[in-house]
mmCIF file of C-alpha atoms in Angstrom:
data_model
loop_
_atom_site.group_PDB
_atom_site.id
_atom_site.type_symbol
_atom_site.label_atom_id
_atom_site.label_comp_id
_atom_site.label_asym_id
_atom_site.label_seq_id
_atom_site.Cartn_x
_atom_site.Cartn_y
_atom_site.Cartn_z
ATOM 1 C CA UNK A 1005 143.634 96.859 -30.508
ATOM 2 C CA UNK A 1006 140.435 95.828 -29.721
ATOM 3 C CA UNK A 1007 140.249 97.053 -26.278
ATOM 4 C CA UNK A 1008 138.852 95.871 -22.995
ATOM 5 C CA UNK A 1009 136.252 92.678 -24.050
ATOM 6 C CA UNK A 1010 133.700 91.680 -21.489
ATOM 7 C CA UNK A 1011 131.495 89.450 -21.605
ATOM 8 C CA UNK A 1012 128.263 88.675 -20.895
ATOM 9 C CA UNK A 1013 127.152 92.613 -22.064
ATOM 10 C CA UNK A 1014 124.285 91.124 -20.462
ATOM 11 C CA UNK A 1015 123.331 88.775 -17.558
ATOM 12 C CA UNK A 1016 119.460 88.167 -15.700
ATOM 13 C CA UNK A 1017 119.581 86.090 -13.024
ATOM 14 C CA UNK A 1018 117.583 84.364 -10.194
ATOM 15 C CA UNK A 1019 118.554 85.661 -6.592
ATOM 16 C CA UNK A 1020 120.633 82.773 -5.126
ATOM 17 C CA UNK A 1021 122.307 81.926 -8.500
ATOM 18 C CA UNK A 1022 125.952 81.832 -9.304
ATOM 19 C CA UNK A 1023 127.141 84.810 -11.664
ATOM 20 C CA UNK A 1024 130.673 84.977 -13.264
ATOM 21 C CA UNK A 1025 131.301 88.065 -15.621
ATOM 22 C CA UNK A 1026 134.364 87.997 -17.639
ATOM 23 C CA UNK A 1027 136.892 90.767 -18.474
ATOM 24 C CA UNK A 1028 139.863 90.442 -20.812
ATOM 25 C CA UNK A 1029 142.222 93.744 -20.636
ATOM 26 C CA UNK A 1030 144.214 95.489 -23.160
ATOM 27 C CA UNK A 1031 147.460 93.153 -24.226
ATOM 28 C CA UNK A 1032 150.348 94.204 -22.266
ATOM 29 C CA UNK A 1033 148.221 96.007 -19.737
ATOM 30 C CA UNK A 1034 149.570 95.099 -16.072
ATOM 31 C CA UNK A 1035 146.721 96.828 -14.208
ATOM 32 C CA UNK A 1036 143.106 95.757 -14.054
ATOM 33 C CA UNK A 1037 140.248 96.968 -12.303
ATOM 34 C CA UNK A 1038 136.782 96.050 -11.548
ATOM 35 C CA UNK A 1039 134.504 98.830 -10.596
ATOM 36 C CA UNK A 1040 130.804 98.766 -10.271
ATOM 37 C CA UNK A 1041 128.207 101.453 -10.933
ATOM 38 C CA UNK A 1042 124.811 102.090 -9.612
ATOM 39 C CA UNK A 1043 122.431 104.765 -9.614
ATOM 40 C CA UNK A 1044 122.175 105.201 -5.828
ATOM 41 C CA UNK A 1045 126.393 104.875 -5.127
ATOM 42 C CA UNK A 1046 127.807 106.001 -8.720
ATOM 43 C CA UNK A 1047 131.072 104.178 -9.705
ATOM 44 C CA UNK A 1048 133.011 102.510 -6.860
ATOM 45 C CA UNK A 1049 135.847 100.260 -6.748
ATOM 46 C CA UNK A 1050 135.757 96.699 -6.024
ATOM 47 C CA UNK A 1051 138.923 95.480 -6.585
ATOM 48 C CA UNK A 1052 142.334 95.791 -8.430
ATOM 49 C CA UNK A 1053 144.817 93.295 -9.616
ATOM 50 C CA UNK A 1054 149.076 94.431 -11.165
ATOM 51 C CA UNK A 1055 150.420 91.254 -12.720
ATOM 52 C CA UNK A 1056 147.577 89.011 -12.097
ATOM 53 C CA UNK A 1057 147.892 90.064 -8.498
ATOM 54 C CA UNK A 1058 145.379 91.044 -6.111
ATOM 55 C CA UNK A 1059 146.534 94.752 -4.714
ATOM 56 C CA UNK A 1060 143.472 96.147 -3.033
ATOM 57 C CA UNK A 1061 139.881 93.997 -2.366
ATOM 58 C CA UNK A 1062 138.717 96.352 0.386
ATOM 59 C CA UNK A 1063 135.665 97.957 -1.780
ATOM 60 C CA UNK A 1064 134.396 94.271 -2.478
ATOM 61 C CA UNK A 1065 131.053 94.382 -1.203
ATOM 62 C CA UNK A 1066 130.704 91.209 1.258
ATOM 63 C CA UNK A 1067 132.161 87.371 1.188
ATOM 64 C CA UNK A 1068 129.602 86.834 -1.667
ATOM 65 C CA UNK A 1069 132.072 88.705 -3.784
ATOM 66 C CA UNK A 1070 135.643 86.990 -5.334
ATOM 67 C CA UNK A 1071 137.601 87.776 -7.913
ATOM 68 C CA UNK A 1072 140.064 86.411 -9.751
ATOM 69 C CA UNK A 1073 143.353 86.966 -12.705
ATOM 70 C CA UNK A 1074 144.834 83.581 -13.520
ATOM 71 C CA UNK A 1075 146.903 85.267 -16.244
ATOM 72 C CA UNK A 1076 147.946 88.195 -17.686
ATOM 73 C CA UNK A 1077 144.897 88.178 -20.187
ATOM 74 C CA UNK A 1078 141.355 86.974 -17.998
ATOM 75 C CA UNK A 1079 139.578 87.902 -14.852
ATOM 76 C CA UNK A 1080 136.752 86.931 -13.380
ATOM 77 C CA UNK A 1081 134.218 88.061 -11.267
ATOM 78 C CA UNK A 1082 132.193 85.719 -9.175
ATOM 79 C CA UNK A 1083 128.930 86.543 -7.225
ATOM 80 C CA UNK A 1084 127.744 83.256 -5.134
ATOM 81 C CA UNK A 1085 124.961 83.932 -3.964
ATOM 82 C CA UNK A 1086 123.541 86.852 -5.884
ATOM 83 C CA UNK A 1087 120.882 88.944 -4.285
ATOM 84 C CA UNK A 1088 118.431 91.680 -5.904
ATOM 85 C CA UNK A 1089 121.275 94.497 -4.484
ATOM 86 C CA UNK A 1090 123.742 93.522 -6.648
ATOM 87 C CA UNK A 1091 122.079 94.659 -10.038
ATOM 88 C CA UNK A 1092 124.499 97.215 -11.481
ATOM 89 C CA UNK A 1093 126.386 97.520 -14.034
ATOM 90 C CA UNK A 1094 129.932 96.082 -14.145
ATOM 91 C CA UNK A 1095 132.996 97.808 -15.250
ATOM 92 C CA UNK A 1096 136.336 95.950 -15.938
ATOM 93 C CA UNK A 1097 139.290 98.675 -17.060
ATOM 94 C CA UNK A 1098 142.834 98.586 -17.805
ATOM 95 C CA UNK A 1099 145.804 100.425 -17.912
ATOM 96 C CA UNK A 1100 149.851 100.713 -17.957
ATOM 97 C CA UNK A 1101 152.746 102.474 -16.555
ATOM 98 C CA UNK A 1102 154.228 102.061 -19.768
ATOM 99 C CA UNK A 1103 153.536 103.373 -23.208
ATOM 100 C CA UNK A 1104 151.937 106.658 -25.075
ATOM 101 C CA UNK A 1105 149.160 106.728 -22.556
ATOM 102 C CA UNK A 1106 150.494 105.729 -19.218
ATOM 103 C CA UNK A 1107 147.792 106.097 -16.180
ATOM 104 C CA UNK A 1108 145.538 105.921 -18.812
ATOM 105 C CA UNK A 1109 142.501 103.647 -17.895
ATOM 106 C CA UNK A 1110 140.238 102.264 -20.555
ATOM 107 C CA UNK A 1111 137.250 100.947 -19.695
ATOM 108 C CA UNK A 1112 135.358 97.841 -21.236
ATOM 109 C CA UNK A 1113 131.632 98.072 -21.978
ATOM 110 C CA UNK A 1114 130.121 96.992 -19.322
ATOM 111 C CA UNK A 1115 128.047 93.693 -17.784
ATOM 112 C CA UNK A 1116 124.650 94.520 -17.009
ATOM 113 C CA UNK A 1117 123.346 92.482 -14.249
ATOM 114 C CA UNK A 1118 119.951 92.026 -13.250
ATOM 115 C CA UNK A 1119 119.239 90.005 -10.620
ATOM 116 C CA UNK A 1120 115.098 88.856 -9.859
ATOM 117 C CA UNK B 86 141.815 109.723 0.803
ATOM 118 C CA UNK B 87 140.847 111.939 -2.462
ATOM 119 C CA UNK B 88 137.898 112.682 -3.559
ATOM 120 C CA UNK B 89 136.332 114.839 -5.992
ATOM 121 C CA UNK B 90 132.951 116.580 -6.542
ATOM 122 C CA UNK B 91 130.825 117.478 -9.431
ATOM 123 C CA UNK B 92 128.586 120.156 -8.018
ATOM 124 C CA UNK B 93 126.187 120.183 -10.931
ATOM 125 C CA UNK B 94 123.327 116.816 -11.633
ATOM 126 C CA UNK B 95 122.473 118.238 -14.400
ATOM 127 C CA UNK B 96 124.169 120.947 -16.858
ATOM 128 C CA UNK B 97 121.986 122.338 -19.797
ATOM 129 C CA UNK B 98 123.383 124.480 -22.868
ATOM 130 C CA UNK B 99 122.169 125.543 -26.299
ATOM 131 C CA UNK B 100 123.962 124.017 -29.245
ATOM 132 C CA UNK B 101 127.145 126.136 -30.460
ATOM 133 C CA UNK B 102 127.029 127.741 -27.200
ATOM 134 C CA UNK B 103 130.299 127.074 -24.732
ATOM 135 C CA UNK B 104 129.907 124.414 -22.430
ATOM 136 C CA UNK B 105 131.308 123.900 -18.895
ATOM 137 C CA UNK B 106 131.399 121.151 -16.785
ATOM 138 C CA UNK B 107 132.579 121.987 -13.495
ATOM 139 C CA UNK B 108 134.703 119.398 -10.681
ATOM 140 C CA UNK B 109 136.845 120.144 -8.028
ATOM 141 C CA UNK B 110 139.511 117.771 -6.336
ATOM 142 C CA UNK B 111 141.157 116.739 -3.588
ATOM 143 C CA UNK B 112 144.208 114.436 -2.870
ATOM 144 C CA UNK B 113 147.577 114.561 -1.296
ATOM 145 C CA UNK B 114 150.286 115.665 -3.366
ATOM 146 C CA UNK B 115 150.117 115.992 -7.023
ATOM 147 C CA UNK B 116 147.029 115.630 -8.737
ATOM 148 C CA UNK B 117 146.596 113.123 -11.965
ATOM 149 C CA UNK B 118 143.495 114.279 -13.074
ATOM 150 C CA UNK B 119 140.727 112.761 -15.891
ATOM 151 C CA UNK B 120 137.882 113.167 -17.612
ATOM 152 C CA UNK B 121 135.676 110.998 -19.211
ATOM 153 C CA UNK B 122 132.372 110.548 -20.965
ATOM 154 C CA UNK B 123 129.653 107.477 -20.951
ATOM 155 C CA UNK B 124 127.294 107.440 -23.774
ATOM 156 C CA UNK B 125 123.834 105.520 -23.172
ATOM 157 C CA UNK B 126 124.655 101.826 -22.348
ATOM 158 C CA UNK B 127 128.426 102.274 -23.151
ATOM 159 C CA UNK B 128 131.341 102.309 -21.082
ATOM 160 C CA UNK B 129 133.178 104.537 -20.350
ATOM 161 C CA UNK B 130 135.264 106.402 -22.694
ATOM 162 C CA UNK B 131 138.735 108.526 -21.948
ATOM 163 C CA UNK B 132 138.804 112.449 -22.703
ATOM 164 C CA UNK B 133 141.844 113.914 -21.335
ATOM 165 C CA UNK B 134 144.005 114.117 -18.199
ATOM 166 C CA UNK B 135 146.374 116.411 -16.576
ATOM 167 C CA UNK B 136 149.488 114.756 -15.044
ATOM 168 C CA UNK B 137 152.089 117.770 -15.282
ATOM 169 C CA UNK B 138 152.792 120.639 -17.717
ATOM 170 C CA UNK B 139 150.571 123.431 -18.745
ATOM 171 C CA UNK B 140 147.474 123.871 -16.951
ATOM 172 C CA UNK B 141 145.291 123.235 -19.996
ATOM 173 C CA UNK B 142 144.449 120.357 -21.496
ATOM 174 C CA UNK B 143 143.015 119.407 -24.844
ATOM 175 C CA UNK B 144 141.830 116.051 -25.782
ATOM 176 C CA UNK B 145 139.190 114.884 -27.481
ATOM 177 C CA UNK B 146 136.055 115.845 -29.206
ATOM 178 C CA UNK B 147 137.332 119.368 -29.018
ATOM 179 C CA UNK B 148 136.998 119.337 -25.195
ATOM 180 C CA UNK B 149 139.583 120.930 -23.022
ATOM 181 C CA UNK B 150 140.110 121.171 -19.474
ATOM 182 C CA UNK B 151 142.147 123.971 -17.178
ATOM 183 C CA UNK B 152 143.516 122.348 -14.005
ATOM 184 C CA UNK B 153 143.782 125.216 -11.070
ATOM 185 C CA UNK B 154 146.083 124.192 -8.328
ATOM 186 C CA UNK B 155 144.933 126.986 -5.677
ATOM 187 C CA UNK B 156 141.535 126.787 -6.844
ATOM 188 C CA UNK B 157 141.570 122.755 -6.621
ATOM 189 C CA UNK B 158 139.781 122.409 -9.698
ATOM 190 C CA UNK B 159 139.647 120.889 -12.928
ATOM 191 C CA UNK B 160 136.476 122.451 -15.098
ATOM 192 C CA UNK B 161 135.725 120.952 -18.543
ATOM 193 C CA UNK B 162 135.446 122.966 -21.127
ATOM 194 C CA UNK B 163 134.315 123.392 -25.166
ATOM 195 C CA UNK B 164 134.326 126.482 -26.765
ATOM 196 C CA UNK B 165 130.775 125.709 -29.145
ATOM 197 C CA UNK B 166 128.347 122.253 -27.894
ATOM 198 C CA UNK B 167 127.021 119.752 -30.032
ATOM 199 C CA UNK B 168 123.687 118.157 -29.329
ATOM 200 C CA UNK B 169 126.179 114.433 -29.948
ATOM 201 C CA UNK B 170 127.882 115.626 -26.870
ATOM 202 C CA UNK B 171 124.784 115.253 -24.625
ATOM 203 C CA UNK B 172 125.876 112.413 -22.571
ATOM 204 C CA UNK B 173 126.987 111.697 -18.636
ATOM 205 C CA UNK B 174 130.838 113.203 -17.829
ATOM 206 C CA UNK B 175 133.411 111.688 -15.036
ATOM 207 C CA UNK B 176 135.866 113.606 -13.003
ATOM 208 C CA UNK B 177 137.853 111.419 -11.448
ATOM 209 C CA UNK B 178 141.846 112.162 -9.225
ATOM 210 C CA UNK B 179 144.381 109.445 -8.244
ATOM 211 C CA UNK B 180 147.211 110.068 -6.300
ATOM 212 C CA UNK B 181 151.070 109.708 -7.706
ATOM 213 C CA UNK B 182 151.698 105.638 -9.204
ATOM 214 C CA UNK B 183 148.916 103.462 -10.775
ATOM 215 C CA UNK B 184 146.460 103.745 -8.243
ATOM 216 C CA UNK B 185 142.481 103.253 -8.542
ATOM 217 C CA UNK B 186 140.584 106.148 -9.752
ATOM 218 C CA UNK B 187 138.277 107.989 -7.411
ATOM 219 C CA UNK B 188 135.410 109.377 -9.600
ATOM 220 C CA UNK B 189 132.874 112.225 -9.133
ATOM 221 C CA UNK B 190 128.824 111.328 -9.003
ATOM 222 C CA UNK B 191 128.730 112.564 -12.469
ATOM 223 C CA UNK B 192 127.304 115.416 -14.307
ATOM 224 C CA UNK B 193 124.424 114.822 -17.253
ATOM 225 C CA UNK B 194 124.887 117.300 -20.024
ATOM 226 C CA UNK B 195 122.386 118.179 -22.599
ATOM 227 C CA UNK B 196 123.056 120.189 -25.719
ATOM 228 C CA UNK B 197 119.430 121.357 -26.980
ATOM 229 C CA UNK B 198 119.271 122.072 -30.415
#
């Protein structure tokens, strides 16, 4: 399996620019999870989709913010407009009820954002 | 709400010498409890986790872990360090079903040769 694939690994931007990182989970995953992870606030949660379905947004930062699973295999994440604040890096992960390692999250590699 | 907390920045320890890593939870109800480990610009990467069963854990790497239930903890252990093991470690507790993972601040460890 080749695991969680993200894409960009990398991503420098101009503040005001539109930014849409990329996250394709495990096959036959049902669960997937964007976190974020600064220095200042550590690893948070932004969001959470089971079956392509939006469970829990409240950790998404401001309107600025959307996400979205149009199948079982892609999300995105979409900051319009991006500010300086939102450099981090990105963290798309995940799991299964089902299967050897149930609960088990497994986390991509990570987008780094910068954003001038 | 659970949370957890990693007490120590920063945890330094001779190579071939045990290493712990400490965390301590809390959450309502039964614990599912992880560990895992970010190399330099890499995600991050699954160690063990306590769900049910015996209190310790072993999973990867030779690292174990002893989940305490009155002492709400969850330390990470290896019995002898490697300097490869230098890298940042994750606590993190969910509550029962497939819920989001609430992780600690993190704790840098770094084997010296």
């Amino acid at each position: 399996d080749a695991g969680v694939i993200q894409s960009p690994r990398h991503e420098v931007t101009e503040m005001g620019q539109e930014v849409t990182l990329r996250c394709k989970p495990i096959s036959g995953h049902d669960y997937l999870f964007w976190y974020r992870q600064t220095m200042m606030r550590g690893l948070e949660l932004l969001i959470y989709f089971n079956n392509n379905v939006p469970i829990d947004d409240s950790g998404m930062p401001e309107d600025r913010f959307s996400a979205k699973m149009p199948n079982a295999s892609f999300s995105t994440l979409k900051i319009q407009p991006s500010e300086p604040r939102d450099s981090a890096v990105y963290f798309c992960a995940s799991s299964s009820l089902l299967g050897v390692n149930t609960d088990t999250q497994y986390f991509g590699p990570g987008t780094r954002l910068t954003v001038l | 709400a659970q949370s957890v907390a990693q007490p120590e920045d920063q945890v330094n320890v001779a190579e071939g010498n045990p290493l712990t890593v400490k965390c301590t939870y809390s959450v309502s109800g039964n614990p599912y409890l992880f560990w895992y480990v970010q190399y330099p610009n890499r995600g991050l990467q699954f160690l063990l986790k306590y769900i049910t069963g015996d209190n310790l854990v072993k999973g990867s790497y030779g690292f174990e872990a002893e989940f305490n239930k009155s002492q709400t903890s969850f330390h990470l252990k290896k019995p002898s360090a490697l300097v490869s093991d230098s890298a940042l470690y994750f606590c993190a507790v969910r509550a029962v079903g497939n819920t989001p993972l609430v992780f600690g601040k993190g704790t840098r460890l770094s084997v010296i040769a």
